[in-house]
Structures are given as structure tokens and as C-alpha cells.
Amino acid sequence: MARVRARKVLPGFGLSLGFTLAYLSLIVLVPLAAVFLKTATLTLEAFWQAVASPRVVASYRLTFGASLLAAAINTVFGLLLAWSLVRYSFPGKRIVDALVDLPFALPTAVAGISLTAIYAKNGWLGQYLEPLGIKVAFTPLGVLVALIFIGLPFVVRTVQPVLEDLDTEIEEAAASLGARRWQAVRRVVLPTLFPALLTGFALAFARAVGEYGSVIFIAGNLPMVSEITPLIIITKLEQYDYVGATAVASVMLVASFVLLLIINGLQGWTDRRSARAG
Amino acid sequence: MATATTALGGLRSGAARFEANTATRDPAWVKVLVLSLSIGFFLLFLLLPLIAVFVEALRKGWSAYLAALIEPDALSAIRLTLLTAAIAVPLNLAFGVAAAWAITKFDFRGKQLLITFIDLPFSVSPVIAGLIYVLVFGAQGWLGPWLGAHDIKIIFAVPGIVLATVFVTFPFVARELIPLMQAQGRDEEEAALVLGASGWQMFLKVTLPNIKWALLYGVILCNARAMGEFGAVSVVSGHIRGQTNTMPLHVEILYNEYQFAAAFAVASLLALLALVTLIIKAYVEWKASQLHRHGEAP
């Protein structure tokens, strides 16, 4: 009863929802639909040729492979960083905590040229790595480094709040039952963090798959070797191959939508899990 | 649960609470190991790239640094970036408030789907964000012939840049407001109306004070992304120097011309913007937690 009345009492429903739907359709939905409508004008054969040529397939392998690896590395170190920020006191902690979000705030092109300056042959670290036979800039390894940079905050920021809200009682109970510290962490704490870790992993992965700015400077962009899929789209556009670019884009969009659905499911799981833990 | 955490935090702030408790305290060697791994990772992947921007920018000295910033093409890139943000941010602010109001204060079918759609731009590659406007407004696009006949340029011109920027920054304000307004409920607004406030008074005197920190937070994040967007803008800009170059695109051009110090000089302005954004963010978070604690005290 109260709900029905509330709907009538508060003003602005029609205006706010109308504006929201109109703006959403105009800016997001209709233009996105253009990708699929344009792709639909292709014959199946032409579509397949555009999205499954060896050069494009090599770019999928690099984009998705490097994104997976970067997200996995970020999951491990993101957990350690979140753990350090929540559980330990150390000097400079507030600065570290604030700077974790740097990849969200720093324009990708800036990150790209900076990482290149660090890892190029005569760069800050490159000059020491190159004699060891480790080439980072202008190789797939460079792509990985850039994707680690841009994905780093995701795991930290999804795990940190869950770790903060985690009741110390379950660890106390584990300890009082004779569990060693490591056992308590592995059997009690980590399973509670698992949904958040997985969500952070998926967010970092999804972001990495679409990333362009930070990668293209450090990647070297060699076809078949270090060329990412978003760059393939740009290259096709620059050659006025709008249809080809759109076909590849539709493949990436479908991948993004699937990831978005998975992430939504995972976030629901994280929320339910932490609600129960509390 | 949040109350319990805050109360505990009040007694013993932050990590001290865990380090004083034998059940949650890690052995000293574990602490040293975890801290060196995580801080090492932080220094290598976050702090080093940030420092590198400023050191490389000043490699040729202050006069070269300033010269790179006041050169006409750099100035016009800065102007275009400011203009783009000045249009995109207010638009997404208005949208964010409207969307959050509709979603959190009313019940209707398809709400969850609407929230998912609002988040959509975050999961779309920036390159595709640019491409979709080329497909709609480009010379070969849906509206291309009509726009051409009326001599209206959107792609490879400023309107395209603004549109692409609006797309990539679309969810920022809405996604900060929705969880907060959901948690705050409708009671205060309803009370204001019952007490005779008009709709507008209710919004300004009740809703706005409740959401101002989240609103500010969303706006600064939106602004940082709007000024720094590269991929989407790169597709629709056409890279015409002095006309359709934003700061990130200007950085790219200088870099590709091997003018490294100048590229890093312009990049350092963007890095400063990022730092200011993070400082405001930290302040807003601190302020919001103060408010939260204060609100729960009585």
C-alpha cells in the first residue's frame, strides 16, 4: 500500500524516465544497433572472410590471451595489495591507497607513451632488460605490461571492501578450533573473497579486451605478432573498409555483452555472499 | 553490518584492529613478504609510469617544457579538450540525476535491464564507441547523405568528438548516484512533500544535500575521462591539427613525430589532471565517511 502511494506522491517520474530512455536510446542503443544492422548487410561468406582471416584471428589470440594473462596477474597482486591496504599499517599507506586508482584517472595515451619510455631499448628499465634478452616494448610482452597497468585497480577495488567488511569472528573461531594461520586464511578467508576475486578478474579482463590507447604505443603493432583487435578495426576504417571494420566490431561487441552478463551475475553473487557473511 | 564496522573502526582505526588481534595477525615474515610483493608491484606498475611522465617532460628543461605548452597547436588542443568536457560533463550529469531519480524513487518493470543498459558503454571498446558514430553520421552512414546535403559536419569535426566523449563517459554520474539513492530510500522526500514543499524545493533542499558528495565524485571521474579519452575520439576526430585535435591526440601526434619532450609536456598536464582528480576523490571519500559516521552517531 505504501509503495503504491509513494509512486503517486513523488513527482517527476514521467519526466525523469522519459529523459533517461530518450537519452539512452539516442546516445547508446541506436548507434550500437548500427553495428549489427551494418553487419547484417553482409553475406555469410563475406562476414566470415572479414572476421576469420588469419591476421584477424592472430589479433584475437593476442587480445584475449594477453587480457586473460594480465587479469590473472592482477588477481594475484591485486589480492596482495588489497590485503596490505586492509590488514597492515605501513608508512605511505594513504598515498598508495589513493594512487591505486591512477589507471582510472590517467588518460590511456599518457600511460602508453610513459610505459614505452620505460621499456624501450634505451628506456628506464629497457636498457637493463634488453641485455638479458628480455624485449618488452614492441613485442606481445609490451601489450601484457600495458594491460596489467590498466586492469590493476579492478581487483583491488572489488576485493578491498569485502575484506574490510569481513568479520574477524570467523578467523577467531578458526583459530580457537586450532587452525593454523595459513589454514584459516585458505579455508575461511579466501573462499569468502572468491566471488569478489572472480568479479575483479572479469572486470579487468573485460576492460583489457577493449583497450586501445595504452597498448598501441608499446605494442609495435606488427601484423600477426603484436597487433590487437581494436587496432584492426581502426586500420580497416582508415582503408575505408567500413563493412570489414564493422564485422570485426560486431564480434568484439558480442564478446563484451557476454562478459557484461557474466560480470552482472558475479556481482550479484558477491553481494549475496558478503550479505550472508555479515 | 556497516554500523558494526564503523563502530569498531572508531575504537581502533583501520589495520590496527587486525594487527592487535592474535587470530587475524599474520606472522611478521608473512607481512614483510606480502608487503614487499604488493608494494613492489605498485612501484613498478603504477608509480614508475607516473614519475616517468614528469621526468621525460622536463628532460629538455623548463623553457622547452613551457614552449611545448604555449605553442598554438597545443593551445588549440587544450581549448578543444576543455570545450568537449564542458559539453559532455553537464549532459551526463543531467542524465545521471534523471536516471537515478527514476530508478531509485519509483517501481517499474525492466528496471534491472535499464541499469544494465546504462552500464553498457563501460564494456564497449573505445574504438567501437567511435565507430558507431561513424556508422550513423559518417559520409557513408545512415544520415551521411542528408548531413552532406545540408553541409553539416559531425564526423571529423567537433560534434563527433563531443558525441564520442559523451558515450564513453555516459555511466559515470548515474552509477555513483544509483546505489546511494537506493540506500537512502524515499522517506525524506515524501516527508518534505507532506510538509508542503514543492517538487523543486524537495529536490534542492532534501535530495541534493543528500547526494552532493556522490554527485561531485561522479562529476570529477566523468570529467577526467572526458578530458583524457583517446580511442573513441581518435576514430571520429580526423586528426586535423589546430582544429580537431584534443590533448590526448596532440600527445600522439607529437610522439609519432619523435618530439618526445613536447609529447610528455602535454601528457604531464593530463597526468596533473589525473592527480588532482585522485586528490579530490580521496577528499570526497573522506568527507563522505565523516558524514556517514556522524549520521550514525545518535
PDB file of C-alpha atoms in Angstrom, chain A residues 3 21-22 27 33 42 57 59 64 79 131 133 157 198 214 227 239 259 264 271 273:
ATOM      1  CA  ARG A   3       4.560   1.646  -2.278  1.00  0.00           C
ATOM      2  CA  LEU A  21      15.106   6.467 -22.074  1.00  0.00           C
ATOM      3  CA  ALA A  22      15.354   9.070 -24.838  1.00  0.00           C
ATOM      4  CA  ILE A  27      23.457   8.098 -27.430  1.00  0.00           C
ATOM      5  CA  ALA A  33      22.358  -1.176 -33.207  1.00  0.00           C
ATOM      6  CA  LEU A  42      26.973  -8.797 -45.367  1.00  0.00           C
ATOM      7  CA  VAL A  57      42.423 -14.388 -35.835  1.00  0.00           C
ATOM      8  CA  SER A  59      44.759 -10.420 -33.224  1.00  0.00           C
ATOM      9  CA  PHE A  64      42.149 -12.330 -25.493  1.00  0.00           C
ATOM     10  CA  LEU A  79      44.672  -9.506  -3.722  1.00  0.00           C
ATOM     11  CA  PRO A 131      70.984  -7.228 -22.418  1.00  0.00           C
ATOM     12  CA  GLY A 133      67.404 -10.941 -23.718  1.00  0.00           C
ATOM     13  CA  ARG A 157      38.724  -2.167  -5.570  1.00  0.00           C
ATOM     14  CA  LEU A 198      36.397 -13.544  -9.736  1.00  0.00           C
ATOM     15  CA  SER A 214      47.777   2.433 -23.711  1.00  0.00           C
ATOM     16  CA  GLU A 227      48.511  -6.249 -33.383  1.00  0.00           C
ATOM     17  CA  GLN A 239      41.358   1.887 -45.513  1.00  0.00           C
ATOM     18  CA  LEU A 259      31.276 -10.622 -20.422  1.00  0.00           C
ATOM     19  CA  ASN A 264      26.451  -8.881 -13.585  1.00  0.00           C
ATOM     20  CA  ASP A 271      26.723  -9.104  -2.903  1.00  0.00           C
ATOM     21  CA  ARG A 273      27.857 -13.771  -0.341  1.00  0.00           C
TER      22      ARG A 273
END
